PDB file of C-alpha atoms in Angstrom:
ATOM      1  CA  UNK A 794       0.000   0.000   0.000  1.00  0.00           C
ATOM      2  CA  UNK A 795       1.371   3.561  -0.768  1.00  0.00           C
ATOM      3  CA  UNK A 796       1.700   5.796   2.227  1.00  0.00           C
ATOM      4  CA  UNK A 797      -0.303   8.767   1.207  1.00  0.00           C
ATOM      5  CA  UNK A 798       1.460  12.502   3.126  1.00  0.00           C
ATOM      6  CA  UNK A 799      -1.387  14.230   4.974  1.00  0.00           C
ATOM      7  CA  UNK A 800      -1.215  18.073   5.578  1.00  0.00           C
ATOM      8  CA  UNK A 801      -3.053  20.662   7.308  1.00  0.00           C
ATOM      9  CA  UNK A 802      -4.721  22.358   4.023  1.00  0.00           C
ATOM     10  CA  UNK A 803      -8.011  24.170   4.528  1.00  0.00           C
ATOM     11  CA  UNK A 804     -10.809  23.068   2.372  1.00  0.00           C
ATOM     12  CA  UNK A 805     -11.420  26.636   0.619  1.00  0.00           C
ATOM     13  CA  UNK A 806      -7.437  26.483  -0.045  1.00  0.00           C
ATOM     14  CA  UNK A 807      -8.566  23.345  -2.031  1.00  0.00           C
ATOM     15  CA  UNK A 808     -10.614  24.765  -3.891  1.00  0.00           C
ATOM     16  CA  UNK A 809      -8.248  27.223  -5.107  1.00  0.00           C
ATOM     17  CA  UNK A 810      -6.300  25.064  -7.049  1.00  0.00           C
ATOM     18  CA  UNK A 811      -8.699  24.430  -9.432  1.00  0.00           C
ATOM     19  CA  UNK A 812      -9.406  27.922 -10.178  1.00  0.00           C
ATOM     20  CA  UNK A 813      -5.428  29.161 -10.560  1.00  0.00           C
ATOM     21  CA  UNK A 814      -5.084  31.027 -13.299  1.00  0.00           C
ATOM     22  CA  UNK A 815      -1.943  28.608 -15.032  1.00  0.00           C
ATOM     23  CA  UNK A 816      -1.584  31.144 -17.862  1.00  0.00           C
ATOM     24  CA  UNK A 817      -0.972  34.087 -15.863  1.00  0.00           C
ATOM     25  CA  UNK A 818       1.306  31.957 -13.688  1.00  0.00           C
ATOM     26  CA  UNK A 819       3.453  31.303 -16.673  1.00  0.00           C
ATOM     27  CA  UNK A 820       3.660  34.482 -17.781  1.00  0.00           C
ATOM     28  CA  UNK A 821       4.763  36.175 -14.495  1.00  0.00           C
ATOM     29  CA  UNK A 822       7.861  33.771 -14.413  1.00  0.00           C
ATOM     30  CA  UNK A 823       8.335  33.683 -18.010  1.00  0.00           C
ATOM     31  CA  UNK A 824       9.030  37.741 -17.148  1.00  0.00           C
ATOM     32  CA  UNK A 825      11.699  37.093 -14.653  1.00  0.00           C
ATOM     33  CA  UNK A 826      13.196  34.838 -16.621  1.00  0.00           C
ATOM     34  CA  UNK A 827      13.875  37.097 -19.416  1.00  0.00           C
ATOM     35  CA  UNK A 828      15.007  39.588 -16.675  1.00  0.00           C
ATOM     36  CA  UNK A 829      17.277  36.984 -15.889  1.00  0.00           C
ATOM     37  CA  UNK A 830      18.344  36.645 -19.430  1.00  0.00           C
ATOM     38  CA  UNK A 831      18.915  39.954 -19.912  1.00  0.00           C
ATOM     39  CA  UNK A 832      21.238  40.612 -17.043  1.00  0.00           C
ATOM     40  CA  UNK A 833      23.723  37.769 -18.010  1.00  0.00           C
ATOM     41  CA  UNK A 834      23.658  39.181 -21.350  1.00  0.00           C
ATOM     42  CA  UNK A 835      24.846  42.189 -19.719  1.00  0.00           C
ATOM     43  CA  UNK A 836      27.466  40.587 -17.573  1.00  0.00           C
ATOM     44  CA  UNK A 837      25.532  41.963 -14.758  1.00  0.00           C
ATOM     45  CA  UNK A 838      26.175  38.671 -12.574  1.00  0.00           C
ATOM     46  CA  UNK A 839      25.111  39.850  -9.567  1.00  0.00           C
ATOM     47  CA  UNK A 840      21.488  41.146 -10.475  1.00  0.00           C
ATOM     48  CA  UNK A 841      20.871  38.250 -12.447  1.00  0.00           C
ATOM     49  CA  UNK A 842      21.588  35.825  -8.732  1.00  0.00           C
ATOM     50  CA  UNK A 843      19.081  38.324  -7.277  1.00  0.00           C
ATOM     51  CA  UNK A 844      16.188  37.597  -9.680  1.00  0.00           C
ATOM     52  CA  UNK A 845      17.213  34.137  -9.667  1.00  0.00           C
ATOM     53  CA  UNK A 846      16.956  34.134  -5.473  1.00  0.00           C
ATOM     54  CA  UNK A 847      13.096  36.262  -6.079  1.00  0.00           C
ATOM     55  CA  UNK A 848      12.132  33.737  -8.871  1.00  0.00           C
ATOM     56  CA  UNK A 849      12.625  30.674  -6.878  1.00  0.00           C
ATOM     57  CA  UNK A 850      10.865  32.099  -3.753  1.00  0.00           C
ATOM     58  CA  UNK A 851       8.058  33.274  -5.766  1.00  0.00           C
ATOM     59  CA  UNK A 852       4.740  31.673  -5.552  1.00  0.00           C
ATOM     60  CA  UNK A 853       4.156  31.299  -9.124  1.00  0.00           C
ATOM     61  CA  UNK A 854       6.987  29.373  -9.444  1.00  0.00           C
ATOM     62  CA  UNK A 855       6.372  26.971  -6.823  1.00  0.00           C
ATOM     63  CA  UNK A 856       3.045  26.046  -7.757  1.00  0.00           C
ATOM     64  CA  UNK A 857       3.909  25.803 -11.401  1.00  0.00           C
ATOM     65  CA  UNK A 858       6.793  23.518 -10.136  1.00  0.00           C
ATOM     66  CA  UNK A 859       4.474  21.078  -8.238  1.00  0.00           C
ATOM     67  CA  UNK A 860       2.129  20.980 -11.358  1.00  0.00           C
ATOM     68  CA  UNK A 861       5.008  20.108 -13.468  1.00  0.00           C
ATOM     69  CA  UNK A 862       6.152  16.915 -11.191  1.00  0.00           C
ATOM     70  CA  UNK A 863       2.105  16.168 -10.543  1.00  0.00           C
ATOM     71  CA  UNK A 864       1.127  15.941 -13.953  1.00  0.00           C
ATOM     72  CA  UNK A 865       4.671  14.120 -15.731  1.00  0.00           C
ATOM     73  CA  UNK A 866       4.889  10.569 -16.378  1.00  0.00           C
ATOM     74  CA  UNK A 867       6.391   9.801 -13.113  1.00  0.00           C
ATOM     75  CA  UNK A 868       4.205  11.288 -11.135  1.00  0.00           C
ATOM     76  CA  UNK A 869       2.727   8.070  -9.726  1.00  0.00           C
ATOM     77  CA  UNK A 870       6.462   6.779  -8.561  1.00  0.00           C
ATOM     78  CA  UNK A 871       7.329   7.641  -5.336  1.00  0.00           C
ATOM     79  CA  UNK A 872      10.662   7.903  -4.117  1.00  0.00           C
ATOM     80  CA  UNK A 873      12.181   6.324  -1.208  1.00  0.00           C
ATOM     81  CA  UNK A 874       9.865   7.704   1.293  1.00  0.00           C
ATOM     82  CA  UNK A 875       6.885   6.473  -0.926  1.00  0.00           C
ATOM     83  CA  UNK A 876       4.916   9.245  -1.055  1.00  0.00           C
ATOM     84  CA  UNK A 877       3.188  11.011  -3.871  1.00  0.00           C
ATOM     85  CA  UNK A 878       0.804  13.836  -4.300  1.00  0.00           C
ATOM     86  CA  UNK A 879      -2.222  13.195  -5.849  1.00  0.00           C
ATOM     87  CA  UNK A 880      -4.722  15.062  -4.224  1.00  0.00           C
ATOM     88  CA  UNK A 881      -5.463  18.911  -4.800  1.00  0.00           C
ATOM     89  CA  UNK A 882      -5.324  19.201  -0.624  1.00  0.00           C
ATOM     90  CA  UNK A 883      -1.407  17.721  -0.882  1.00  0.00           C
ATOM     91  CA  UNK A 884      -0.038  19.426  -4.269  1.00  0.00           C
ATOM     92  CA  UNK A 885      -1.173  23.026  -2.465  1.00  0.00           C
ATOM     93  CA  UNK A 886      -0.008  22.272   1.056  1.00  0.00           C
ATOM     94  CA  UNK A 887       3.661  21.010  -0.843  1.00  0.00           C
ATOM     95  CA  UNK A 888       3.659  24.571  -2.502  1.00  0.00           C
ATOM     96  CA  UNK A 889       3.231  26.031   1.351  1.00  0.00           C
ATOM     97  CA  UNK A 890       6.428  23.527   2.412  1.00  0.00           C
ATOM     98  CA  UNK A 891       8.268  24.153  -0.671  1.00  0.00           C
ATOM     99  CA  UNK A 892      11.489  26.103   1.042  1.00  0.00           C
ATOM    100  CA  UNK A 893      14.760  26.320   1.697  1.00  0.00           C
ATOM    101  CA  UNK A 894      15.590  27.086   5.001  1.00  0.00           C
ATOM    102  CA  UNK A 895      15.941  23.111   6.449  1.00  0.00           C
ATOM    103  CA  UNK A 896      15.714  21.514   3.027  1.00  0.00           C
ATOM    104  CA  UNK A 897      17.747  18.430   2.706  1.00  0.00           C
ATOM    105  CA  UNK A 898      17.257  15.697  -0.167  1.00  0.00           C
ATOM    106  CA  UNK A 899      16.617  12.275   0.435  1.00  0.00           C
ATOM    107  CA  UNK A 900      18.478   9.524  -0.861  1.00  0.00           C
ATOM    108  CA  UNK A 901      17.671   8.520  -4.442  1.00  0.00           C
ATOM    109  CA  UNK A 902      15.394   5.391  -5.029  1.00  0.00           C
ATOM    110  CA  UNK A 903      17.558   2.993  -7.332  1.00  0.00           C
ATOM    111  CA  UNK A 904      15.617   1.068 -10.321  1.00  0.00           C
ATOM    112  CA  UNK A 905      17.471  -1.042 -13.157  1.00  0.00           C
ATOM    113  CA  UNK A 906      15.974  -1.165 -16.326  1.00  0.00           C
ATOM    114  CA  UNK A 907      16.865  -3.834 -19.443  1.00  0.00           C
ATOM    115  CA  UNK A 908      18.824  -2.188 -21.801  1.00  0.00           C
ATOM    116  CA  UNK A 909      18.938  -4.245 -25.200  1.00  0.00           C
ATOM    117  CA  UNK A 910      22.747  -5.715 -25.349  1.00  0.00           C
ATOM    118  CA  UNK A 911      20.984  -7.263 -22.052  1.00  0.00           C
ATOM    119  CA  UNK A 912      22.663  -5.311 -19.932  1.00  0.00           C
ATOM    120  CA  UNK A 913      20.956  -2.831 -16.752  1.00  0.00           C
ATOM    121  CA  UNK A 914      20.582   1.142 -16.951  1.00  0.00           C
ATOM    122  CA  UNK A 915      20.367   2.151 -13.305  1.00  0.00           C
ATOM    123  CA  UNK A 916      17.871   4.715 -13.117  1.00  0.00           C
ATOM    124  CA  UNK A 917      17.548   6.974  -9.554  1.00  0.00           C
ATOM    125  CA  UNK A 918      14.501   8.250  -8.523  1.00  0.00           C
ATOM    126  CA  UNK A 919      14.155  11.252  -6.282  1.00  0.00           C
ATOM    127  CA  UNK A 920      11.138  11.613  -3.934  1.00  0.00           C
ATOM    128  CA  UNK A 921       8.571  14.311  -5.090  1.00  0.00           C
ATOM    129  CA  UNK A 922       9.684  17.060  -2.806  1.00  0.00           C
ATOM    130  CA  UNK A 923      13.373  16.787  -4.793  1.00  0.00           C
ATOM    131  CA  UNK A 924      11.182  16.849  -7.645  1.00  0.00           C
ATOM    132  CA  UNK A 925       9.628  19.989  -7.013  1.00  0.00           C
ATOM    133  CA  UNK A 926      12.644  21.810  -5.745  1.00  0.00           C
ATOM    134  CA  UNK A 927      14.671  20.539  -8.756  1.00  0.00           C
ATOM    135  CA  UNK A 928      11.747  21.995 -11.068  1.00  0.00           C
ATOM    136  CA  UNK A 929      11.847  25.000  -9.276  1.00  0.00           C
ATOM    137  CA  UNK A 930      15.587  25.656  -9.377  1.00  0.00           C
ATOM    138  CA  UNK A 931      15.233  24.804 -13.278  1.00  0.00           C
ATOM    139  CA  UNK A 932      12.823  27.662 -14.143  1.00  0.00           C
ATOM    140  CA  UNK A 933      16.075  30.153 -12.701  1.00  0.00           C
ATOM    141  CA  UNK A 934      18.407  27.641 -14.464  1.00  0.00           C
ATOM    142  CA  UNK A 935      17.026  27.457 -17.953  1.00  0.00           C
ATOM    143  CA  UNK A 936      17.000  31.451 -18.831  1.00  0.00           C
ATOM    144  CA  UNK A 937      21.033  31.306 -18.010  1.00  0.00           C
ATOM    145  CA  UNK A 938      21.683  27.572 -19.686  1.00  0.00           C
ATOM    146  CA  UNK A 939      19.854  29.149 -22.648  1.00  0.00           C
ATOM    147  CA  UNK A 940      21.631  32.549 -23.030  1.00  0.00           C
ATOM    148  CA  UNK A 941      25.420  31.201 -22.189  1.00  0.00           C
ATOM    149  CA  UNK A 942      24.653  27.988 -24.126  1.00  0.00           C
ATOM    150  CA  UNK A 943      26.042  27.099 -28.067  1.00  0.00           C
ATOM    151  CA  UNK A 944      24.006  28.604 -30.821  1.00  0.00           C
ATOM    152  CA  UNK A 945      24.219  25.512 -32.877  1.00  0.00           C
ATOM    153  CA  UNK A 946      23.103  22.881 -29.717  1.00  0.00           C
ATOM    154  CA  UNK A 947      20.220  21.269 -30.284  1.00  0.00           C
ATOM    155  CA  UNK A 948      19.378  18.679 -27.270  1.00  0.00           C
ATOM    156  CA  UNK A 949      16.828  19.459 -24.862  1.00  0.00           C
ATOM    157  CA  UNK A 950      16.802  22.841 -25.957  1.00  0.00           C
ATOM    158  CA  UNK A 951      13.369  24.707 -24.977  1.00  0.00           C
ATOM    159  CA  UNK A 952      11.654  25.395 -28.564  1.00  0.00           C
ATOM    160  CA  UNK A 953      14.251  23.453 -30.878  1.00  0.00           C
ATOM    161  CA  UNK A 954      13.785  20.267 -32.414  1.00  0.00           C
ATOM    162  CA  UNK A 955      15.656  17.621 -34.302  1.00  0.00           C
ATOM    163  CA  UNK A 956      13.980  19.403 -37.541  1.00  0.00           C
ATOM    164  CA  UNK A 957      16.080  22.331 -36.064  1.00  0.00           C
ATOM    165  CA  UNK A 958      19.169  20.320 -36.141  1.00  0.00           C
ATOM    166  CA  UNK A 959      19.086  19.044 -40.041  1.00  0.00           C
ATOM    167  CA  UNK A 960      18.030  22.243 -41.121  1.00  0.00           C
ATOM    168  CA  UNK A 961      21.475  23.314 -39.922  1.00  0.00           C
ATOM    169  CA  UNK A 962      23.646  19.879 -40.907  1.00  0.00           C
ATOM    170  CA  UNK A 963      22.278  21.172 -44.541  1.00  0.00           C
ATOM    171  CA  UNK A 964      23.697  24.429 -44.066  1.00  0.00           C
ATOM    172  CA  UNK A 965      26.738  23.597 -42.802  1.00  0.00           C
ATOM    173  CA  UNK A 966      27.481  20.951 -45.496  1.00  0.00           C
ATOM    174  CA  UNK A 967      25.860  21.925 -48.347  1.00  0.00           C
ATOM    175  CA  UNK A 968      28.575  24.600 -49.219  1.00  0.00           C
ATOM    176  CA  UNK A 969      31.255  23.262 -51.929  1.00  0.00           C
ATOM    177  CA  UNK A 970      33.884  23.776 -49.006  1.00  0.00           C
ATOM    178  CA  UNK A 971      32.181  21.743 -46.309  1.00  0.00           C
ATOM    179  CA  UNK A 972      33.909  19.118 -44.531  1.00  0.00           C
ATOM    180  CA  UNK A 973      33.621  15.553 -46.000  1.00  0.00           C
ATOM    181  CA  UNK A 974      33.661  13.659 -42.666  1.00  0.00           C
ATOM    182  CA  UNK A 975      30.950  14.019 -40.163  1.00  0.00           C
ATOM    183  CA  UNK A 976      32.100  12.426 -36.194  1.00  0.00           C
ATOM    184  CA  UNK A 977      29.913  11.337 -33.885  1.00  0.00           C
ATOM    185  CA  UNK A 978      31.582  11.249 -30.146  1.00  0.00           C
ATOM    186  CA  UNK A 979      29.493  10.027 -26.979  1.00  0.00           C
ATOM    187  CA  UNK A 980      31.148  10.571 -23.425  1.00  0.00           C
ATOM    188  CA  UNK A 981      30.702   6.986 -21.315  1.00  0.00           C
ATOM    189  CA  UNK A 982      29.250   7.280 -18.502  1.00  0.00           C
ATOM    190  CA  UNK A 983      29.224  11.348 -18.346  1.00  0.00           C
ATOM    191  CA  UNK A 984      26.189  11.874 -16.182  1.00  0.00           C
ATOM    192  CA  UNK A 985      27.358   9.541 -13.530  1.00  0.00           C
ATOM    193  CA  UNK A 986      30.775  11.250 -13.976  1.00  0.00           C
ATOM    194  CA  UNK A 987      30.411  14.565 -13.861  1.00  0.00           C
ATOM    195  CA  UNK A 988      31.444  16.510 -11.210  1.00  0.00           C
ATOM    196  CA  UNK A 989      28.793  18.091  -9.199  1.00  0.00           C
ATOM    197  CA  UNK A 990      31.111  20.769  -7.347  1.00  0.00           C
ATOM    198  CA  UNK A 991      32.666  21.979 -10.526  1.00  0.00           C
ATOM    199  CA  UNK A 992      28.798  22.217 -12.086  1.00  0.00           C
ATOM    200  CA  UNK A 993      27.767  23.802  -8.687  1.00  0.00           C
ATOM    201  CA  UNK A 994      30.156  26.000  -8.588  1.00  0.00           C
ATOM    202  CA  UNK A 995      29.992  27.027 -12.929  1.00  0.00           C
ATOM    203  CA  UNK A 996      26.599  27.729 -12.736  1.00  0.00           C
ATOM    204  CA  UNK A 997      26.711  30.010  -9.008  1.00  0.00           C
ATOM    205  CA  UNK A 998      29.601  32.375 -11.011  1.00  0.00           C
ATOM    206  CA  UNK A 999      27.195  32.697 -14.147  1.00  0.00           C
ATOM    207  CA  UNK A1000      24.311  34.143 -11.703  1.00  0.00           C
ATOM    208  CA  UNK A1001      22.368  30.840 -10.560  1.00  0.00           C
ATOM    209  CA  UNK A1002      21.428  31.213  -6.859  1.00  0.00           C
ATOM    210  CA  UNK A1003      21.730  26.924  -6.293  1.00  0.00           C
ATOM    211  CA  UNK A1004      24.993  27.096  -4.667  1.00  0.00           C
ATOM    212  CA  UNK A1005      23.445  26.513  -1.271  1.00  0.00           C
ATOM    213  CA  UNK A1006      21.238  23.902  -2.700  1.00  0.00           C
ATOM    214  CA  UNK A1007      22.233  20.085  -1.561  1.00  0.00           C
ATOM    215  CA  UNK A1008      21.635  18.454  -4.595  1.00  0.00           C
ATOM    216  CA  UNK A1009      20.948  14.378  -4.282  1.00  0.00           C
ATOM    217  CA  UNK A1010      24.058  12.648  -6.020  1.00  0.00           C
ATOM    218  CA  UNK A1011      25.478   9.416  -6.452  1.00  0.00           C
ATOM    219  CA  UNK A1012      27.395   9.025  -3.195  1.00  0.00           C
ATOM    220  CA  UNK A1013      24.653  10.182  -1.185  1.00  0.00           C
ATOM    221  CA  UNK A1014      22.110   7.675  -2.965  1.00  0.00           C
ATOM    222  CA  UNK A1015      24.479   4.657  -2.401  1.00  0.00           C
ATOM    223  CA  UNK A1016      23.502   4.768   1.611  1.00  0.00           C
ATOM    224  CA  UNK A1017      20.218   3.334   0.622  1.00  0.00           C
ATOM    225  CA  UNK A1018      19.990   1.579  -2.086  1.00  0.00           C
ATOM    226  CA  UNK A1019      16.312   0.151  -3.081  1.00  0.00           C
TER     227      UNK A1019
END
């Protein structure tokens, strides 16, 4: 049985999320984030970790954040502490808990998954308050990743698409001095790699205000292992 998390929402607060007003929501942080954009454009560093710091404490973020891990495939997986949030009572009390003073991740919910040489793709699952707080972190994230990022990158890019990506092979090799040779390269095992200190600590001098954030990770998953 799946341990349902119980909080003190009033029943007229229940109410309420049925009636928020998603496209307004969307287009209050979709201002900030071009803000945002805008100030690492201008190398102002320092105003852009300030918006960052009043978009992740806004409440339009939050909620949209909790609608975004509530409504996603893996919404009905729980993480380790087996608890999901299904009802409108428990996706608006999460929005009232989502903070950071006292915020520590949980240990990440391990799950193997046939690959087709027969091997296993481990596959970590954080509980849905990570969830939230990593979708809510994102929203101040993707304005910089987008504005810093290569012109020509194409994967999970907001608004590009793999018809995005040919269009631009053709230019680039349709010219009588193109290159001949096209490489493909593919980095083993670079997710699990990576260093999350050196990404941390990238992303904090660009303007992101996640430095203080303690991110699940690999180590900290391998305590617990499901």
């Amino acid at each position: 049985m799946t341990k349902e998390q119980s909080f003190g929402a009033s029943s007229h607060k229940v109410s309420e999320w049925q009636a928020i007003d998603w496209p307004k929501l969307r287009d209050n942080v979709r201002r900030l984030q071009l803000r945002i954009a805008k100030a690492i454009r201008a190398g102002k560093y320092g105003k852009a970790r300030a918006l960052s710091w009043l978009l992740t404490h806004s409440r339009s973020a939050k909620l949209l954040a909790v609608k975004r891990v509530t409504e996603n495939k893996g919404a009905k997986t729980p993480g380790v502490d087996n608890v999901r949030w299904r009802t409108d009572r428990q996706k608006y009390a999460a929005v009232q808990h989502l903070k950071r003073r006292g915020y520590r991740p949980l240990p990440l919910r391990r799950h193997y998954i046939p690959k087709k040489n027969g091997k296993l793709r481990p596959l970590s699952i954080p509980t849905m308050r990570d969830r939230a707080v990593q979708a809510l972190h994102a929203l101040a994230l993707k304005p910089i990743a987008e504005t810093v990022a290569d012109r020509n990158s194409y994967g999970f890019r907001e608004g590009r698409s793999c018809a995005d990506a040919i269009g631009q092979c053709f230019c680039a090799l349709a010219k009588s001095y193109a290159p001949v040779w096209v490489l493909e390269g593919d980095i083993k095992s670079c997710f699990d790699r990576i260093s999350h200190k050196w990404f941390l600590a990238l992303e904090a001098c660009r303007g992101c205000d996640i430095k203080p954030i303690p991110w699940p990770c690999r180590s900290e998953s391998r305590r617990n292992v499901w």
